[in-house]
Every structure is written in structure tokens, then in C-alpha cells.
Coordinates of C-alpha atoms in Angstrom, one line a residue:
X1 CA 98.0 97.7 114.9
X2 CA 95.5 95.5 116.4
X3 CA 95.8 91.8 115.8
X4 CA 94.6 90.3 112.1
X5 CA 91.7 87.9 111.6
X6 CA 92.8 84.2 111.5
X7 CA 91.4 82.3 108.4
X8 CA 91.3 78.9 107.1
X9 CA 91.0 79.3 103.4
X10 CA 88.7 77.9 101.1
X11 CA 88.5 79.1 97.5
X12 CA 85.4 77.2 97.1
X13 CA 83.9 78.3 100.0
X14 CA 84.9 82.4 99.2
X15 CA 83.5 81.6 95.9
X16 CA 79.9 80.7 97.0
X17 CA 79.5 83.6 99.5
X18 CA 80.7 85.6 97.2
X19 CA 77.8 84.7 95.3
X20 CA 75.5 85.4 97.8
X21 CA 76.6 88.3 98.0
X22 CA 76.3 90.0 95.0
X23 CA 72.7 88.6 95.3
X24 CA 71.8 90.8 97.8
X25 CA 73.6 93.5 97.0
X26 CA 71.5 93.4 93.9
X27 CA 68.3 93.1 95.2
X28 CA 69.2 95.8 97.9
X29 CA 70.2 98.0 95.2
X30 CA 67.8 97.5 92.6
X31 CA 64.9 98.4 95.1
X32 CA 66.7 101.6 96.1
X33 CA 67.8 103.0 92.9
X34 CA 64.1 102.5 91.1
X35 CA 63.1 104.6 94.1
X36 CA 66.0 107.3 94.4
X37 CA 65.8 109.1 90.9
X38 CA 61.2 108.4 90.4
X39 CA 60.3 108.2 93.8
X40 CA 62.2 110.8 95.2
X41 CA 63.3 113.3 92.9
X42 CA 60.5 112.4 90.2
X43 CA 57.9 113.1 92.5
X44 CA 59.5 116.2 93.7
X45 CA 60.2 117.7 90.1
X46 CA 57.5 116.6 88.3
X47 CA 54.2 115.8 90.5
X48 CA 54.5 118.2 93.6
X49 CA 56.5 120.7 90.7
X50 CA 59.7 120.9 92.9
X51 CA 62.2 123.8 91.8
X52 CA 66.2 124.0 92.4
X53 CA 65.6 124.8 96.3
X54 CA 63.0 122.3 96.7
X55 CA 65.3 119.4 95.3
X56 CA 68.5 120.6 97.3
X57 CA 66.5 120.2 100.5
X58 CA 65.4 116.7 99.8
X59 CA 69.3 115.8 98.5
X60 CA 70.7 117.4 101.5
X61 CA 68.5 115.7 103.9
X62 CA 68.9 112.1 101.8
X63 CA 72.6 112.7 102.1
X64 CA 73.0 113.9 105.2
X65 CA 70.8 110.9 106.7
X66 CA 72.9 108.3 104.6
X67 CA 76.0 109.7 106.6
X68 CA 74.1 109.2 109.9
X69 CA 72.3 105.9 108.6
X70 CA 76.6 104.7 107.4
X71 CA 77.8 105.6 110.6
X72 CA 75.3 104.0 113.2
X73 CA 75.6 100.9 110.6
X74 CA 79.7 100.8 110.8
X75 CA 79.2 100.6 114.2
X76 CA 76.4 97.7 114.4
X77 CA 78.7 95.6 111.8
X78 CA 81.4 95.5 113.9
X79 CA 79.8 94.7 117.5
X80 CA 76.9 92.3 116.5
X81 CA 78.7 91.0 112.9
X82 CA 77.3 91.0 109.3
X83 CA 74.3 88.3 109.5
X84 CA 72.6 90.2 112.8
X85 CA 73.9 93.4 110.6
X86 CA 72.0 92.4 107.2
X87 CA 69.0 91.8 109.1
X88 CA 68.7 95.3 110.8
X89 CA 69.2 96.7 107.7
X90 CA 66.7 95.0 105.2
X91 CA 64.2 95.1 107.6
X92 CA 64.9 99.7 107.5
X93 CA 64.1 99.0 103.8
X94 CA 61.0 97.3 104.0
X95 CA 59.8 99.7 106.8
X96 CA 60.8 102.7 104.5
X97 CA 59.2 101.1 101.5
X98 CA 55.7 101.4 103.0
X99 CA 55.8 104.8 105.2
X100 CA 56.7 106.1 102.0
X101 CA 53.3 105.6 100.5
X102 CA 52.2 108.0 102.9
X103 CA 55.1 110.8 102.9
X104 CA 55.5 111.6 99.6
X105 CA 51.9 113.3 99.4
X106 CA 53.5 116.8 100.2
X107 CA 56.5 118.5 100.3
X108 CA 57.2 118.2 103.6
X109 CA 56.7 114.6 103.8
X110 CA 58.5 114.0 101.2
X111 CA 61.6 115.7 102.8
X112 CA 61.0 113.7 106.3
X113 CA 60.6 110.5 103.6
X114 CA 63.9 111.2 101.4
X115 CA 66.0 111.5 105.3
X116 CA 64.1 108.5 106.4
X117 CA 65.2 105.9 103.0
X118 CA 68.5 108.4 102.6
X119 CA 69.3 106.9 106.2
X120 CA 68.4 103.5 105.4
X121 CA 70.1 103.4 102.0
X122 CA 73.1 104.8 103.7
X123 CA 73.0 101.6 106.6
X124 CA 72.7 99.3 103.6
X125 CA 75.6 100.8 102.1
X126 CA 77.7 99.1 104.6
X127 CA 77.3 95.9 103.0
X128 CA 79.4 96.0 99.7
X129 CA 81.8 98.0 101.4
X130 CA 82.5 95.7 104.4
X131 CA 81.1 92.0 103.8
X132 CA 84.2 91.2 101.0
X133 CA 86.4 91.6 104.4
X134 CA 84.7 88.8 106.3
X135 CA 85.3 86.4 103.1
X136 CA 89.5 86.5 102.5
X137 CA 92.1 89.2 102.9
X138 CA 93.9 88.2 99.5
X139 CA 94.4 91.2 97.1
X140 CA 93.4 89.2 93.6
X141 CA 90.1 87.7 95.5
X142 CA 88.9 91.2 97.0
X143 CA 89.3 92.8 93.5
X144 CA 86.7 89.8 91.9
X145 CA 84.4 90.1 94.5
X146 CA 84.5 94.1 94.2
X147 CA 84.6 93.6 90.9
X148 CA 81.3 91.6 90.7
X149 CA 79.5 93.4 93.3
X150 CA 80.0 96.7 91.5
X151 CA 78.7 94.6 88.0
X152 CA 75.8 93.9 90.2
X153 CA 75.6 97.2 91.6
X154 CA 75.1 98.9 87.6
X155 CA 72.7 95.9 86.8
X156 CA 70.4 97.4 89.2
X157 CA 71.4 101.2 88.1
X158 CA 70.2 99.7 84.4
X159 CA 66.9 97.4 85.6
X160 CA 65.9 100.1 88.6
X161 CA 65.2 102.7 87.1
X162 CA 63.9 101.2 84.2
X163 CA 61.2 99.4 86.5
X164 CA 60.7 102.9 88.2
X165 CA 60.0 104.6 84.7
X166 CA 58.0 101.8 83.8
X167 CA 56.0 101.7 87.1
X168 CA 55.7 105.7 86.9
X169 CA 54.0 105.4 83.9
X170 CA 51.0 103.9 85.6
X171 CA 51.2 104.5 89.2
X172 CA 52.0 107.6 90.7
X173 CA 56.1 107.9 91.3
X174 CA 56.1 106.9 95.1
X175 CA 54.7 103.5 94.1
X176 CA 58.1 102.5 92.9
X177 CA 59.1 102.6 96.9
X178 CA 56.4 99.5 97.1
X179 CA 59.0 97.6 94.4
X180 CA 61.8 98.3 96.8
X181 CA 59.9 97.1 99.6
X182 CA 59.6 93.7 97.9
X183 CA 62.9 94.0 96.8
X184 CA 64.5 93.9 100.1
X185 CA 62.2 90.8 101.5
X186 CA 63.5 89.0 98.9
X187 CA 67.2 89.5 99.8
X188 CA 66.3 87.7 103.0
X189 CA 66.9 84.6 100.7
X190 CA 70.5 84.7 99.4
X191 CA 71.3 86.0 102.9
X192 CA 69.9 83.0 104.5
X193 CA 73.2 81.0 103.6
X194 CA 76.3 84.2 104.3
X195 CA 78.4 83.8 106.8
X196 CA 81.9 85.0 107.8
X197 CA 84.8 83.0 106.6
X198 CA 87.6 85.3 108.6
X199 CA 87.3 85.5 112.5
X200 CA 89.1 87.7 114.5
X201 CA 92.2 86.3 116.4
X202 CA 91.8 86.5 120.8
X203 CA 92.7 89.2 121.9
X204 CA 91.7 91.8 119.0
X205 CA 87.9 92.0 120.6
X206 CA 84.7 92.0 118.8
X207 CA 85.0 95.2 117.0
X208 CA 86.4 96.8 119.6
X209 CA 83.9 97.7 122.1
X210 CA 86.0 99.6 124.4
X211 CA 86.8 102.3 121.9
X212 CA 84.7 105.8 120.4
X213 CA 83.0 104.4 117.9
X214 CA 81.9 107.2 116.7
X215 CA 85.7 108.8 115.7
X216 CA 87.2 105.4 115.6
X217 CA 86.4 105.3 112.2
X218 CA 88.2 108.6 111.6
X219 CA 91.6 108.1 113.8
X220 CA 92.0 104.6 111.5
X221 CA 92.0 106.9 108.5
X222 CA 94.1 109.3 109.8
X223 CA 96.9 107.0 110.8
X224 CA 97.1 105.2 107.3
X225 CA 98.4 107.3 104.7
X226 CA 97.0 105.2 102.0
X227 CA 93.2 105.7 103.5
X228 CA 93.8 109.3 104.2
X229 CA 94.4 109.8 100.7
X230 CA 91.4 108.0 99.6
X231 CA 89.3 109.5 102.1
X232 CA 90.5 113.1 101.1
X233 CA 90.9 112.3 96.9
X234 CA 87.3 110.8 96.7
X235 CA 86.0 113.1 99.3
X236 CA 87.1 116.8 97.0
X237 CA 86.4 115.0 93.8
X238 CA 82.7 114.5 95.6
X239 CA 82.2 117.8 95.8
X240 CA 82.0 117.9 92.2
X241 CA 79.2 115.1 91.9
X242 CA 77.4 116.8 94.7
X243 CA 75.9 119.1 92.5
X244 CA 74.4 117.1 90.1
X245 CA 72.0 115.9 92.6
X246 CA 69.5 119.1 92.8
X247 CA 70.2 119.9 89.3
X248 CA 70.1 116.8 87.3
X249 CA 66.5 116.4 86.9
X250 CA 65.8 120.3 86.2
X251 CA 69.0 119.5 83.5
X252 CA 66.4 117.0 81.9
X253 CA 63.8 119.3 82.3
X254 CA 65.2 122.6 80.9
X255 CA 68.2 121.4 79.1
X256 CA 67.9 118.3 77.7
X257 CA 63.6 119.1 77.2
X258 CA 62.8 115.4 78.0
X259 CA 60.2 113.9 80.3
X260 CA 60.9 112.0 83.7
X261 CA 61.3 108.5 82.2
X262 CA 64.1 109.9 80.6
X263 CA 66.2 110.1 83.9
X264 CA 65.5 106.5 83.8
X265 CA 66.5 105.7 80.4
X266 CA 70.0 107.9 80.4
X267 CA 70.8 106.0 84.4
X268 CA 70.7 102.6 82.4
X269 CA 72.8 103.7 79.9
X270 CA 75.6 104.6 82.9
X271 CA 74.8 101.0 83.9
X272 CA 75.6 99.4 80.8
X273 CA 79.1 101.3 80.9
X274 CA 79.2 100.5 84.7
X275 CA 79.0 96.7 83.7
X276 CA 81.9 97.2 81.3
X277 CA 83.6 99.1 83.4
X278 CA 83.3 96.7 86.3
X279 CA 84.4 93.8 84.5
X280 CA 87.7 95.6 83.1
X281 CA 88.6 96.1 86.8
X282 CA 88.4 92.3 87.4
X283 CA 90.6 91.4 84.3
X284 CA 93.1 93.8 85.5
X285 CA 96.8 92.4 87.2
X286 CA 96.2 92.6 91.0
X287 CA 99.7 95.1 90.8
X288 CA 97.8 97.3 89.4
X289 CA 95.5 97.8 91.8
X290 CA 97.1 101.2 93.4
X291 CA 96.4 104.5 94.6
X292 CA 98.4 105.9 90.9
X293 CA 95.5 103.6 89.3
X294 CA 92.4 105.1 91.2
X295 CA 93.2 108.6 90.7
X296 CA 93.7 108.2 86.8
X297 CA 89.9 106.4 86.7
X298 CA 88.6 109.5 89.1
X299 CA 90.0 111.7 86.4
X300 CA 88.5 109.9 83.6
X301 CA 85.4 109.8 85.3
X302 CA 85.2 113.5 85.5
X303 CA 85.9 113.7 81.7
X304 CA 83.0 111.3 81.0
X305 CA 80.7 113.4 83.5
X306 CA 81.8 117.0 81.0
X307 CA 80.7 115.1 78.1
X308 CA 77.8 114.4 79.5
X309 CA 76.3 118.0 80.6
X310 CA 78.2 119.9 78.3
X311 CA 75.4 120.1 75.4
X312 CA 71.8 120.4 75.3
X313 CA 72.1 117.6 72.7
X314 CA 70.7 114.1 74.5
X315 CA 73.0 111.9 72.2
X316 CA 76.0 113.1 73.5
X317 CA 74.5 113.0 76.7
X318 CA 74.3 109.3 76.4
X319 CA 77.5 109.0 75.4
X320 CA 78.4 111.3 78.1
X321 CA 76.6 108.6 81.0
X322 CA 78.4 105.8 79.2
X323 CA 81.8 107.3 79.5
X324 CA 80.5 108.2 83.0
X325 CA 79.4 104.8 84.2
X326 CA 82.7 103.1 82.6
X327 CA 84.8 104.7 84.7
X328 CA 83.0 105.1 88.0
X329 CA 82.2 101.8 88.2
X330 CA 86.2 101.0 87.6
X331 CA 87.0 103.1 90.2
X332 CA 84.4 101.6 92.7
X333 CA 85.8 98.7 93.0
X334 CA 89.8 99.3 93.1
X335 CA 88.8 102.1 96.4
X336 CA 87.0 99.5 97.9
X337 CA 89.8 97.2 98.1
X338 CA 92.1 99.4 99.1
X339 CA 90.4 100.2 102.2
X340 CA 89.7 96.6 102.9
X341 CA 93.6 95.4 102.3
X342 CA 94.8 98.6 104.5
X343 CA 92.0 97.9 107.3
X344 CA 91.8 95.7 110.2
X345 CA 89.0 93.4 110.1
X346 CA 87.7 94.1 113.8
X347 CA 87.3 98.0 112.6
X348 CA 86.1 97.7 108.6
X349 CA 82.5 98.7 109.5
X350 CA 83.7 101.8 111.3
X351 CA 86.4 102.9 108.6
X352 CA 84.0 101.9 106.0
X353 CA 81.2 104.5 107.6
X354 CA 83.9 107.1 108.2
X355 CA 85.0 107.1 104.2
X356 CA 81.3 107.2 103.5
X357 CA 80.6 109.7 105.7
X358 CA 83.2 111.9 104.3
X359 CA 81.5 110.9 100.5
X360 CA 78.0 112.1 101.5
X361 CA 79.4 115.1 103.3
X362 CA 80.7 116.0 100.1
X363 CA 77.2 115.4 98.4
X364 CA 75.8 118.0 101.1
X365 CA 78.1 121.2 100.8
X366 CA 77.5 121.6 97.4
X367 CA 73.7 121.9 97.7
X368 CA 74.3 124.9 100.1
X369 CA 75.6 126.5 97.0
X370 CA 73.5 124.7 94.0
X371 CA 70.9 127.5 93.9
X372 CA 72.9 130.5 93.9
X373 CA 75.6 128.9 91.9
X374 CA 72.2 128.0 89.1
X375 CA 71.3 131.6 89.5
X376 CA 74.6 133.2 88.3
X377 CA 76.1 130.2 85.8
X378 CA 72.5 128.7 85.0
X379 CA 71.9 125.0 85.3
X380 CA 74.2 123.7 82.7
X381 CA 77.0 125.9 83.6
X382 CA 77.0 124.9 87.1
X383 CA 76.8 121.2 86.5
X384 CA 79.8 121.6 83.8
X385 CA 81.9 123.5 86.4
X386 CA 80.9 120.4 89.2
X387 CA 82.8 118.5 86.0
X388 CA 85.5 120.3 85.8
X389 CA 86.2 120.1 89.6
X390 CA 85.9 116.3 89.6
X391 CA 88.3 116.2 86.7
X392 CA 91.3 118.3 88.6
X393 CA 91.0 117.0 91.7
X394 CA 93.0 113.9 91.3
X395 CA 95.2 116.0 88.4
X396 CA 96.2 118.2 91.2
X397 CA 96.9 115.3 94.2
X398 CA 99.1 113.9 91.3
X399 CA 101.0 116.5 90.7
X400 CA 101.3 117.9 94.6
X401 CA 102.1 114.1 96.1
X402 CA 104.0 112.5 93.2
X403 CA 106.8 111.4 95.7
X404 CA 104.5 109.7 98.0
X405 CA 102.1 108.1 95.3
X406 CA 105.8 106.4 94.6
X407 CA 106.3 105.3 97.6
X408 CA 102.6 104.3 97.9
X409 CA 102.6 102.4 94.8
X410 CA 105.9 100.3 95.3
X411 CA 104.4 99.4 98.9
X412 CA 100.6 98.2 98.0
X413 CA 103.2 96.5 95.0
X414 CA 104.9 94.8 97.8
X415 CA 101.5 93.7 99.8
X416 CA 100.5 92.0 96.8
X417 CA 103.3 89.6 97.0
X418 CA 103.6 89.0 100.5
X419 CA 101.8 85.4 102.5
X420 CA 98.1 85.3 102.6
X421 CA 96.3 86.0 105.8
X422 CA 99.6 88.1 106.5
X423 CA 96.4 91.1 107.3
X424 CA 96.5 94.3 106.4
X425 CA 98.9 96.7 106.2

């Protein structure tokens, strides 16, 4: 294992980047998700009249590019560090932000726009994942900060879209890209003051420059049985999730028979129960904070998303995003500090990428199969079987690694007790 970060701690100190922090991550995130369901999908569905094929294209190529935009971005984080990092990827935002004014005016554009902010989005997605790292190594901070970057993270799921619908309903959709372009320049702020509060010890190498870095990412995974379950759990109960994407909007559409601002209304709503959920992760004993834990929220979670597509009645729909959000955004934060107690510092961009990668890949099969899967099941049938997978998934890992959840459990037990700045497992 290569050598842990040294650190000199200062709760104080953790505390205010911390804070700065979760300010960016909300601005970042509140640009992006005003554009993601109006700008990209809205202007698809309803103002270039985009069917099932049309939308899996622009998913798949928004996914894929967030796996290629993650990857290149692990890699940058851990050579040049997270301040040169955060610039190189605010300034993708801005860039997006205004090309897309000029994409979306066709179909074709809009696919080469969706891959452009789908790779951008996925280098900014580096930032929640891997920044906590840099600030302390200690079990019950990590699971705050997580905790109140995934809060920020449904703030901006609730006030995005919101601000999208509102902006769609006197601009046309891809105007919402010009909020996220604003947005981004205004994260420069709050990121004006982060800095790293861990350093690597001599000898471990700035993020190790001699290695692949494009497989790095994957051999950590593989050699850690705690991320190689998280990386393969979250990955198959992806595969469920991936086919809401193409779908969801014609499920509003032809299901639901509501209008576009109704995607925005029904993505707060998963953001209010995000919020909950979010803060019910920080209240929770730092023991708790498992692998047992994340796969009983990654089951719940799949219950909340049946609810939600399971009638064509939009109240229980509501409550069906509520449930959703709750337990998603509980589950969010307890993966994410997993990975960061199990990882070295010097590699956490390139892990970080990896599990993402694996997520979006997940997010991509799916569409292969979205429109013949609509043709035979319908809409709502396919989107209630995507449920069903994401329910069983983590049934199934429990019932199939029961002995080494045990084991896993009783040793992430045993990491919560040990020194601080002891590093990861």
C-alpha cells in the first residue's frame, strides 16, 4: 500500500473548507441540473419532438462522455491537485454553457452538445467525490462533509430545475445552459479560499506519475474487497436507473399526461427528500457507516423508485420521488466515504473516476435496450422492471456474500476506532 498523507489537524480549519466546499459544489450543480433534464432532454422531447431513440442517443452519448470527462479528470486531480483541478473544470462549464446556444438548434447538435456538457459534468463530478480526501481522513468528519455536500447536491436538484422550468417558460429550453454558465463563474468565488489540508508523505509521489493512469484506477478497486463490492453493488443496481434516462420524460409525456415543467416540479420534490435523507446520514453513529448499511438504502431506494413509476397517478408519483430522493441521497453519502476511508490519498482522483466510470457505464447498456424493451413492455413496464432490478440487486449480494459482509462490517467497525491519520485501509 503506498504510503498515507501526513496531516496536521485542525477541526476549525476542516470546518471552513468544508464550507467552501459545499459552495461550489452547489453552484456547480445547480447550473448543471437546470440544464440536464430542460435543456437537454426538454429540448429534445418537447421542441425538436424527440422520440424513445432520439433521447437514448443523447443519454448514451451524455453518459458515455461523463465516463471519459471522470476519467481524464481523476487523472488531472491527482497529478496537478484540486485548486489547478477546479479551475480546468469550471472553466469546461462556462465553455459548454455558451456553445450550447448554438448546438441545441437540431438534433444533431444537440447530440454533439449533450457529449460535450455530459463530459464536462462528468470532470466536475470529481469534485464531491475526491476533495473531502484532501480535508481529513477521520471516519465521523468524512460522513458530515459527505453528508452536507449531498444536502447541497438536492438543494440544487430542488432550485435547478425549478429555475430551468421557470426560464423554459419564457426562453426557449437551451437558454437554461446560459444560467449554468453563470453558475459556474460564480463558483470561482468560494474556490478562491480551498486548499488541501492533507499532503502526501515523501516518497508516495504526486499521484503517482509513473503508473497507467488510465487502469490505475481499476487495479486499486480490484485489490480492495470493500471497493470491489461497491464498484460492482452500485454498478448492477445502475443498470436499473439506466433506463429511466430515455424514458422518463416520454413517462411524463404519455403516462403521467403532464407538460415539461413538470419534470421540474416532480425533480424538486426528490430534492426535498434528498435533503432529509442527507441529513439523516449525518446524524447517524460513524459504526454505522458499513457496506451492510449501503446496501439496505440501495434497496430502499429501488422501492421508492417502484412507487414512483408504478401508476399513471402523479400523486403517488410524488410520493414515489420523495421516497426516491430519501434514500438515494442516504446512500450517496455513506459510498462516498467508504471509498475515501479505503483509498489512498495519492490515487482518490483515479479510484474516484474508475467507480464513476463503472456508474455511467451502467447508465449506457441499458439504453441499447430502452427501445426494444418500450416496444414489448411499453414505457411504464420497462421503467417498473428497471425498479425491480435496482431493488434485488443488493437483496441478492446479501444473501450470496453474507459471510464476507460480516467480516466486512466488523473490519470498517474496527477502522472507526483506530488513531487518526492512521490512512486508509
Amino acid at each position: 500500500m503506498p504510503a498515507p498523507a501526513s496531516q496536521s489537524h485542525d477541526p476549525a480549519a476542516v470546518r471552513q473548507q468544508a464550507a467552501a466546499l459545499i459552495a461550489v459544489r452547489i453552484l456547480l450543480y445547480l447550473g448543471g441540473m437546470s440544464s440536464y433534464f430542460i435543456g437537454v432532454l426538454g429540448t429534445l422531447t418537447f421542441t425538436l419532438g424527440g422520440g424513445v431513440f432520439d433521447n437514448a442517443i443523447a443519454v448514451g452519448l451524455l453518459n458515455l462522455f461523463m465516463t471519459f470527462g471522470s476519467m481524464q479528470s481523476g487523472t488531472l486531480l491527482d497529478r496537478l491537485g484540486m485548486r489547478a483541478h477546479f479551475r480546468i473544470c469550471a472553466s469546461s462549464l462556462v465553455v459548454i454553457g455558451l456553445l450550447y446556444q448554438v448546438l441545441a438548434r437540431s438534433v444533431p447538435g444537440l447530440y454533439l452538445g449533450a457529449a460535450l456538457f455530459g463530459y464536462a459534468m462528468g470532470a466536475a463530478d470529481v469534485i464531491p467525490r475526491s476533495y473531502p480526501a484532501y480535508l481529513t481522513d477521520r471516519v465521523d468528519e468524512l460522513k458530515r462533509i459527505n453528508s452536507g455536500i449531498t444536502v447541497a447536491t438536492n438543494v440544487s436538484i430542488i432550485v435547478g430545475p425549478l429555475v430551468g422550468g421557470a426560464i423554459a417558460t419564457v426562453a426557449p429550453t437551451q437558454t437554461v445552459f446560459l444560467f449554468m454558465t453563470a453558475c459556474s463563474l460564480l463558483a470561482f468565488v468560494p474556490a478562491a479560499v480551498m486548499r488541501p489540508l492533507r499532503t502526501l508523505r515523501q516518497g508516495s509521489g504526486k499521484g503517482g506519475k509513473d503508473r497507467p493512469d488510465a487502469l490505475y484506477g481499476f487495479k486499486s478497486i480490484r485489490s480492495s474487497r470493500v471497493l470491489n463490492l461497491l464498484f460492482w453493488c452500485t454498478m448492477l443496481s445502475f443498470l436499473g436507473y439506466g433506463a429511466f434516462d430515455p424514458l422518463e420524460s416520454l413517462f411524463y409525456r404519455d403516462v403521467l399526461r403532464v407538460g415539461a415543467s413538470w419534470m421540474g416540479w416532480l425533480s424538486a420534490l426528490s430534492g426535498v427528500g434528498g435533503i432529509v435523507g442527507a441529513f439523516a446520514v449525518g446524524a447517524i453513529p460513524r459504526h454505522h457507516v458499513n457496506v451492510r448499511t449501503l446496501l439496505t438504502v440501495l434497496a430502499l431506494s429501488g422501492g421508492g423508485s417502484l412507487l414512483y413509476v408504478s401508476t399513471s397517478d402523479v400523486r403517488i408519483a410524488c410520493a414515489g420521488q420523495l421516497a426516491l430522493g430519501f434514500f438515494f441521497a442516504a446512500f450517496g453519502p455513506i459510498k462516498d466515504t467508504l471509498i475515501q476511508v479505503h483509498t489512498p490519498l495519492e490515487n482518490i482522483g483515479r479510484v474516484n473516476a474508475a467507480m464513476t466510470a463503472g456508474f455511467n457505464f451502467a447508465g449506457v447498456v441499458p439504453l441499447f435496450a430502452a427501445r426494444a424493451l418500450a416496444a414489448m413492455l411499453g414505457v411504464q413496464g420497462t421503467l417498473v422492471a428497471a425498479g425491480v432490478t435496482v431493488t434485488l440487486v443488493p437483496i441478492c449480494l446479501f444473501l450470496v456474500k453474507r459471510k464476507q459482509l460480516q467480516i466486512m462490517v466488523a473490519q470498517e467497525r474496527a477502522y472507526c476506532g483506530r488513531e487518526p491519520g492512521d490512512g486508509a485501509l
